[in-house]
mmCIF file of C-alpha atoms in Angstrom:
data_model
loop_
_atom_site.group_PDB
_atom_site.id
_atom_site.type_symbol
_atom_site.label_atom_id
_atom_site.label_comp_id
_atom_site.label_asym_id
_atom_site.label_seq_id
_atom_site.Cartn_x
_atom_site.Cartn_y
_atom_site.Cartn_z
ATOM 1 C CA UNK B 1219 -18.369 -4.670 -2.757
ATOM 2 C CA UNK B 1220 -21.360 -3.155 -4.879
ATOM 3 C CA UNK B 1221 -20.931 -0.942 -7.892
ATOM 4 C CA UNK B 1222 -22.298 1.998 -5.934
ATOM 5 C CA UNK B 1223 -19.547 1.682 -3.259
ATOM 6 C CA UNK B 1224 -16.937 1.299 -6.041
ATOM 7 C CA UNK B 1225 -18.009 4.738 -7.434
ATOM 8 C CA UNK B 1226 -17.648 6.319 -4.009
ATOM 9 C CA UNK B 1227 -14.066 4.776 -3.526
ATOM 10 C CA UNK B 1228 -11.046 7.025 -3.297
ATOM 11 C CA UNK B 1229 -7.939 5.393 -4.105
ATOM 12 C CA UNK B 1230 -4.167 6.660 -4.261
ATOM 13 C CA UNK B 1231 -1.371 4.543 -5.446
ATOM 14 C CA UNK B 1232 2.201 5.057 -5.242
ATOM 15 C CA UNK B 1233 5.517 3.037 -5.564
ATOM 16 C CA UNK B 1234 8.527 3.394 -3.557
ATOM 17 C CA UNK B 1235 12.125 1.873 -3.983
ATOM 18 C CA UNK B 1236 13.359 0.228 -0.994
ATOM 19 C CA UNK B 1237 16.971 -0.733 0.170
ATOM 20 C CA UNK B 1238 18.002 -4.321 0.337
ATOM 21 C CA UNK B 1239 17.985 -4.164 4.199
ATOM 22 C CA UNK B 1240 14.339 -3.106 4.072
ATOM 23 C CA UNK B 1241 13.482 -5.756 1.716
ATOM 24 C CA UNK B 1242 14.906 -8.148 4.297
ATOM 25 C CA UNK B 1243 12.646 -6.820 6.903
ATOM 26 C CA UNK B 1244 9.612 -7.871 4.900
ATOM 27 C CA UNK B 1245 10.908 -10.946 3.655
ATOM 28 C CA UNK B 1246 11.239 -10.110 0.101
ATOM 29 C CA UNK B 1247 13.844 -9.585 -2.644
ATOM 30 C CA UNK B 1248 11.938 -6.808 -4.476
ATOM 31 C CA UNK B 1249 13.342 -3.478 -4.993
ATOM 32 C CA UNK B 1250 10.110 -1.609 -4.610
ATOM 33 C CA UNK B 1251 6.681 -1.807 -2.914
ATOM 34 C CA UNK B 1252 3.535 -0.589 -3.998
ATOM 35 C CA UNK B 1253 1.252 1.148 -1.358
ATOM 36 C CA UNK B 1254 -2.554 1.483 -2.040
ATOM 37 C CA UNK B 1255 -4.618 3.850 0.090
ATOM 38 C CA UNK B 1256 -8.420 3.368 -0.094
ATOM 39 C CA UNK B 1257 -11.479 5.048 1.471
ATOM 40 C CA UNK B 1258 -15.167 4.497 0.934
ATOM 41 C CA UNK B 1259 -17.755 6.885 2.445
ATOM 42 C CA UNK B 1260 -18.858 5.708 5.869
ATOM 43 C CA UNK B 1261 -16.039 3.069 6.256
ATOM 44 C CA UNK B 1262 -12.704 3.042 7.735
ATOM 45 C CA UNK B 1263 -9.820 3.759 5.333
ATOM 46 C CA UNK B 1264 -7.444 1.008 4.369
ATOM 47 C CA UNK B 1265 -4.112 0.526 3.120
ATOM 48 C CA UNK B 1266 -2.504 -2.319 1.172
ATOM 49 C CA UNK B 1267 1.281 -2.892 0.609
ATOM 50 C CA UNK B 1268 2.299 -5.372 -2.091
ATOM 51 C CA UNK B 1269 5.547 -6.347 -3.619
ATOM 52 C CA UNK B 1270 6.013 -7.864 -7.040
ATOM 53 C CA UNK B 1271 6.587 -11.725 -7.106
ATOM 54 C CA UNK B 1272 7.814 -13.761 -9.979
ATOM 55 C CA UNK B 1273 8.407 -13.281 -13.701
ATOM 56 C CA UNK B 1274 4.742 -11.916 -14.345
ATOM 57 C CA UNK B 1275 5.171 -9.554 -11.282
ATOM 58 C CA UNK B 1276 1.971 -10.595 -9.431
ATOM 59 C CA UNK B 1277 1.377 -8.514 -6.423
ATOM 60 C CA UNK B 1278 1.945 -10.226 -2.968
ATOM 61 C CA UNK B 1279 0.623 -8.583 0.015
ATOM 62 C CA UNK B 1280 3.077 -7.505 2.842
ATOM 63 C CA UNK B 1281 1.444 -8.255 6.108
ATOM 64 C CA UNK B 1282 4.462 -7.205 8.238
ATOM 65 C CA UNK B 1283 4.880 -3.374 9.167
ATOM 66 C CA UNK B 1284 8.194 -2.495 10.486
ATOM 67 C CA UNK B 1285 8.927 1.112 11.609
ATOM 68 C CA UNK B 1286 10.240 2.390 8.455
ATOM 69 C CA UNK B 1287 7.402 1.271 6.481
ATOM 70 C CA UNK B 1288 4.946 2.945 8.987
ATOM 71 C CA UNK B 1289 6.842 5.954 8.292
ATOM 72 C CA UNK B 1290 6.458 5.671 4.663
ATOM 73 C CA UNK B 1291 2.628 4.908 4.902
ATOM 74 C CA UNK B 1292 1.978 7.914 7.155
ATOM 75 C CA UNK B 1293 4.296 10.480 5.517
ATOM 76 C CA UNK B 1294 3.247 9.752 1.986
ATOM 77 C CA UNK B 1295 -0.582 9.159 2.799
ATOM 78 C CA UNK B 1296 -3.308 11.389 1.086
ATOM 79 C CA UNK B 1297 -4.873 13.865 3.582
ATOM 80 C CA UNK B 1298 -8.123 12.069 3.364
ATOM 81 C CA UNK B 1299 -6.595 9.042 4.348
ATOM 82 C CA UNK B 1300 -4.978 10.381 7.657
ATOM 83 C CA UNK B 1301 -8.286 11.751 8.856
#
């Protein structure tokens, strides 16, 4: 990614608390998820879901998207991401 593209990038980041059964759905023991919505002009928007892992709280991507997570992604997404 070039510096020019980074200047054009729109990013919205939100954290959500999750229930123990939801954590089990995505194979984690974390109590929260972080969702990052991104868009660069002329490119498809993207979304990244991560959970904190370990003592240093490194972010581990969550590849699985159960129904409740899709609802969180779409109901809380910025308007520009939904277009």
